[in-house]
XYZ file of N, CA and C in Angstrom:
384
model
N 98.145 91.075 94.469
C 99.145 92.383 93.870
C 98.778 92.956 95.822
N 100.790 92.922 95.529
C 100.712 94.351 97.236
C 100.759 95.416 96.219
N 100.928 96.757 97.296
C 101.297 97.792 97.235
C 101.943 97.918 97.047
N 102.272 98.993 96.389
C 104.312 99.973 96.204
C 104.123 100.844 97.356
N 105.375 100.883 97.953
C 105.693 102.267 98.834
C 106.627 102.041 98.496
N 107.904 102.675 98.297
C 108.813 102.530 97.547
C 108.993 104.241 97.201
N 110.274 104.666 98.327
C 110.655 105.490 98.594
C 111.670 106.223 97.623
N 111.293 107.696 98.044
C 112.379 108.744 97.365
C 113.719 108.754 97.461
N 114.601 108.849 96.795
C 116.308 109.882 96.538
C 115.646 110.795 95.768
N 117.676 110.984 95.864
C 117.533 112.896 95.539
C 116.844 112.296 93.252
N 116.949 111.003 92.583
C 117.778 110.465 91.566
C 116.105 109.934 90.921
N 114.717 109.317 92.140
C 113.416 108.704 91.782
C 112.348 109.382 92.298
N 111.486 109.245 91.491
C 110.678 109.475 92.848
C 109.906 108.608 93.814
N 109.224 108.931 95.055
C 108.467 108.150 95.657
C 106.658 107.894 95.082
N 107.187 106.639 94.958
C 105.943 105.362 94.436
C 104.952 104.269 95.485
N 103.909 105.425 95.185
C 103.037 104.714 96.947
C 101.589 104.054 95.695
N 101.059 103.066 96.360
C 99.580 102.116 95.469
C 98.990 102.249 96.028
N 97.422 102.432 96.518
C 96.112 102.157 97.645
C 95.694 101.077 96.591
N 95.505 99.777 96.471
C 95.046 98.815 95.362
C 93.374 99.134 96.197
N 92.595 99.578 97.059
C 91.566 99.404 98.284
C 90.970 100.539 97.643
N 91.748 101.802 97.375
C 91.803 103.266 96.565
C 91.157 103.731 95.480
N 91.971 102.571 94.171
C 91.349 102.952 93.121
C 93.147 104.008 93.084
N 94.757 103.767 93.745
C 95.131 105.631 93.932
C 96.798 104.960 93.705
N 97.419 105.167 92.494
C 98.932 105.403 92.752
C 99.747 106.526 92.639
N 100.338 106.840 92.648
C 100.710 108.447 93.231
C 102.594 108.042 93.581
N 102.711 109.081 92.439
C 104.100 109.588 93.103
C 105.041 111.028 92.850
N 106.305 111.576 93.554
C 106.136 112.745 93.326
C 107.912 112.728 94.302
N 107.868 113.208 93.156
C 109.851 113.487 92.945
C 110.492 113.570 91.916
N 111.222 113.996 91.545
C 112.475 113.920 90.616
C 112.975 112.419 89.821
N 112.854 112.171 88.624
C 112.555 110.815 88.072
C 114.114 111.124 87.084
N 115.050 110.519 87.660
C 116.264 110.406 86.711
C 117.067 109.655 86.841
N 116.612 107.878 87.106
C 116.777 106.648 88.098
C 117.987 106.304 86.968
N 118.613 105.668 87.900
C 120.014 104.720 86.235
C 119.494 103.566 85.548
N 118.438 103.138 85.643
C 117.551 102.789 85.515
C 116.341 102.219 85.553
N 115.587 102.899 84.528
C 114.321 103.470 84.665
C 113.078 102.302 84.803
N 113.932 101.187 83.627
C 113.329 100.531 83.415
C 112.510 99.399 84.409
N 114.001 99.354 85.441
C 114.097 98.289 86.852
C 112.999 99.227 87.563
N 112.721 100.434 87.636
C 111.395 101.398 88.615
C 110.052 101.223 87.740
N 110.091 101.177 86.824
C 108.387 101.361 86.240
C 108.050 100.474 85.908
N 109.189 99.307 85.841
C 109.014 98.407 85.220
C 107.360 97.645 87.110
N 107.828 97.796 88.248
C 107.260 97.699 89.140
C 105.441 97.983 88.704
N 105.943 99.149 88.329
C 104.559 100.816 88.176
C 103.687 99.902 87.360
N 103.905 100.143 86.121
C 103.309 98.718 84.853
C 102.527 97.834 85.161
N 103.293 97.199 86.292
C 102.716 95.879 86.563
C 101.893 96.536 87.461
N 102.059 97.168 87.926
C 100.778 97.219 89.744
C 100.044 97.638 88.679
N 100.233 98.448 87.298
C 98.941 99.166 87.100
C 97.913 98.223 85.751
N 98.911 97.324 85.349
C 98.586 96.496 84.715
C 97.882 95.129 85.250
N 97.974 94.723 86.436
C 97.209 94.079 87.425
C 96.066 94.521 87.580
N 96.253 96.033 88.316
C 94.846 96.795 88.385
C 93.778 96.400 88.177
N 93.937 97.146 86.604
C 93.209 97.205 85.508
C 92.243 96.376 84.992
N 93.671 95.166 85.498
C 92.802 93.785 84.706
C 91.840 93.368 85.783
N 92.547 93.147 87.344
C 91.473 91.901 88.193
C 90.610 93.528 89.192
N 91.134 94.820 88.838
C 89.867 95.616 89.479
C 88.855 96.123 88.756
N 87.934 96.148 89.324
C 86.523 97.159 88.404
C 86.569 98.719 88.811
N 87.106 98.655 89.876
C 86.956 100.340 90.473
C 88.316 101.222 89.089
N 87.761 103.024 89.718
C 88.354 103.300 89.089
C 89.706 103.622 89.383
N 90.891 104.216 88.902
C 92.076 104.778 89.048
C 92.356 105.731 89.026
N 92.961 106.743 90.036
C 93.197 107.996 89.559
C 94.991 107.957 90.076
N 95.054 108.561 89.135
C 97.263 108.618 88.740
C 97.842 109.890 89.424
N 98.289 110.354 90.678
C 98.694 111.410 91.518
C 99.669 111.618 91.269
N 100.406 113.059 90.507
C 101.380 112.880 90.157
C 101.853 114.028 90.110
N 103.065 114.618 91.046
C 103.967 116.067 91.858
C 105.480 115.891 90.716
N 105.478 115.296 89.794
C 106.783 115.025 88.997
C 106.928 116.159 88.812
N 109.130 116.894 89.571
C 109.283 117.447 89.228
C 110.876 117.562 88.317
N 110.726 116.838 87.622
C 111.498 116.304 86.161
C 111.514 115.606 86.083
N 111.894 115.006 84.815
C 111.678 112.944 83.851
C 112.903 113.531 83.144
N 114.047 112.817 82.987
C 114.922 112.183 81.885
C 114.278 111.483 81.518
N 114.301 112.098 80.219
C 114.022 111.159 78.228
C 113.450 109.243 78.950
N 114.059 108.424 80.173
C 113.812 107.578 79.854
C 112.147 107.393 81.031
N 112.653 108.319 82.026
C 111.171 108.030 82.590
C 110.320 108.826 82.187
N 110.588 109.550 80.734
C 109.126 110.248 79.826
C 108.532 109.135 79.142
N 109.541 108.103 78.652
C 109.113 107.024 78.121
C 107.904 106.436 78.765
N 108.872 105.887 80.465
C 108.245 105.224 81.294
C 106.975 105.558 81.565
N 106.428 106.937 81.587
C 105.236 107.183 81.953
C 104.824 107.358 80.704
N 104.770 107.342 78.942
C 104.245 107.137 78.058
C 103.495 105.946 77.976
N 104.190 104.826 78.524
C 103.790 102.894 79.033
C 101.983 103.462 80.014
N 102.370 104.171 80.655
C 101.677 104.040 81.845
C 100.436 105.066 81.297
N 100.416 105.719 81.042
C 99.466 106.741 80.345
C 98.266 105.977 78.808
N 99.457 104.912 77.848
C 99.063 104.210 77.039
C 98.789 103.235 77.878
N 98.645 102.537 79.227
C 97.657 101.561 79.586
C 96.518 102.479 79.575
N 96.612 103.208 80.272
C 95.553 104.005 81.221
C 94.515 104.453 79.984
N 95.031 104.661 78.820
C 94.074 105.130 77.526
C 93.752 103.734 77.110
N 94.027 103.062 76.986
C 93.621 101.784 76.504
C 92.721 101.031 77.435
N 92.960 101.854 79.055
C 91.874 100.745 79.605
C 90.228 101.860 79.639
N 90.818 103.214 79.309
C 89.177 104.872 78.735
C 88.690 103.822 77.750
N 89.536 103.253 76.739
C 88.845 102.944 75.305
C 87.858 102.281 75.589
N 88.352 101.107 76.808
C 87.569 100.005 77.387
C 86.331 100.227 78.232
N 86.202 101.388 78.737
C 85.016 101.696 79.479
C 85.626 102.192 81.107
N 87.179 101.618 81.541
C 87.216 102.033 82.327
C 87.421 103.068 82.592
N 87.018 103.871 84.660
C 87.160 105.125 84.598
C 88.498 105.214 85.467
N 89.253 105.789 84.794
C 90.603 106.785 84.661
C 90.898 107.504 85.328
N 92.214 108.460 85.440
C 92.043 109.800 85.488
C 93.551 110.620 86.056
N 93.791 111.340 85.577
C 95.455 111.720 85.976
C 95.415 113.179 86.552
N 95.555 112.761 87.567
C 95.934 114.845 88.760
C 97.307 115.300 89.120
N 97.672 115.965 87.735
C 99.239 116.609 87.805
C 99.074 117.465 89.016
N 100.321 117.954 89.975
C 100.704 118.837 90.590
C 101.711 119.235 89.730
N 102.277 120.831 89.998
C 103.311 120.948 89.800
C 103.647 122.485 90.157
N 105.178 122.616 90.719
C 105.089 123.999 91.603
C 105.160 124.753 90.225
N 104.213 125.680 90.777
C 104.106 127.031 89.269
C 105.329 128.275 89.066
N 106.463 127.605 90.087
C 107.759 128.503 89.379
C 108.331 127.482 87.850
N 107.318 126.715 87.730
C 108.223 124.844 87.075
C 107.687 125.213 86.174
N 107.662 125.871 84.709
C 107.248 126.178 83.537
C 108.066 124.730 83.019
N 108.694 123.953 82.753
C 108.983 123.284 82.101
C 107.943 121.967 82.095
N 108.096 121.632 82.973
C 107.175 120.898 83.494
C 105.973 120.635 83.346
N 104.936 122.097 83.265
C 103.506 122.015 83.145
C 103.307 121.964 81.364
N 104.655 122.770 80.673
C 103.950 121.806 79.177
C 104.814 120.248 78.966
N 105.431 120.081 80.138
C 105.350 118.346 79.908
C 104.159 117.531 80.007
N 103.260 118.681 81.164
C 102.496 117.300 81.674
C 101.089 117.785 80.916
N 101.583 118.898 80.122
C 100.232 119.417 78.779
C 100.810 117.734 77.792
N 101.714 117.882 77.663
C 102.453 117.604 76.131
C 101.756 115.686 76.457
N 101.490 115.771 77.093
C 100.925 113.968 77.812
C 100.200 114.193 77.390
N 99.150 115.474 78.101
C 97.613 115.724 77.944
C 97.154 115.516 76.500
N 97.972 115.884 75.326
C 97.375 116.460 74.110
C 97.338 114.333 73.799
N 97.473 113.658 74.063
C 97.734 112.171 73.629
C 96.487 111.450 74.489
N 95.996 112.044 75.343
C 94.662 111.447 76.581
C 93.351 112.129 75.896
N 92.892 110.602 75.882
C 91.242 111.093 76.067
C 90.488 111.547 77.311
N 90.800 111.057 78.546
C 90.521 110.103 79.753
C 91.042 111.700 80.527
N 90.118 112.089 81.892
C 91.006 113.135 82.371
C 91.522 113.559 82.820
N 92.316 114.477 82.727
C 94.174 114.986 83.158
C 93.986 116.471 82.881
N 94.109 115.996 84.626
C 94.225 118.093 85.306
C 95.864 118.322 85.857
N 95.503 119.692 84.928
C 97.117 120.257 85.574
C 96.794 121.067 86.410
N 97.474 121.476 87.773
C 97.411 122.407 88.565
C 98.246 122.916 89.680
N 98.676 124.372 88.669
C 99.687 124.641 89.424
C 99.465 124.852 91.087
N 100.832 124.827 91.752
C 100.733 124.453 93.381
C 101.504 125.974 93.141
N 101.176 126.277 94.378
C 102.055 128.144 94.988
C 102.460 127.511 95.675
N 104.222 128.543 95.617
C 105.215 127.782 96.099
C 105.197 128.217 97.779
N 105.821 128.134 98.543
C 105.822 128.600 99.938
C 106.892 129.171 100.026
N 106.565 130.488 100.642
C 107.439 131.967 100.073
C 108.761 131.332 101.273
């Protein structure tokens, strides 16, 4: 499976994966025209990694805004991680957000409530 290196745009997050390091990361806004097309690549990569690799998987997020279809896609990804965790796999999420963005912090907290694996939500101080 090849690694993802999807550049971000004003409406899509930058997405990178590193199979060797067991890392998947996304940064930016997410309100793509076709979220299924964008996130299918991410779910395919995640499913392949969880099926073929035995190392832990870390999901690093710095998402700023998600539309409804992006929220659904993220729920699918978190469900994959939950299933893997229930089968004994080591997985975890770190979600960093701008301390001034309370909405995204609340969204991250809502996601975290449904996850039994490590899920850290960290406020970053905005640059002056």
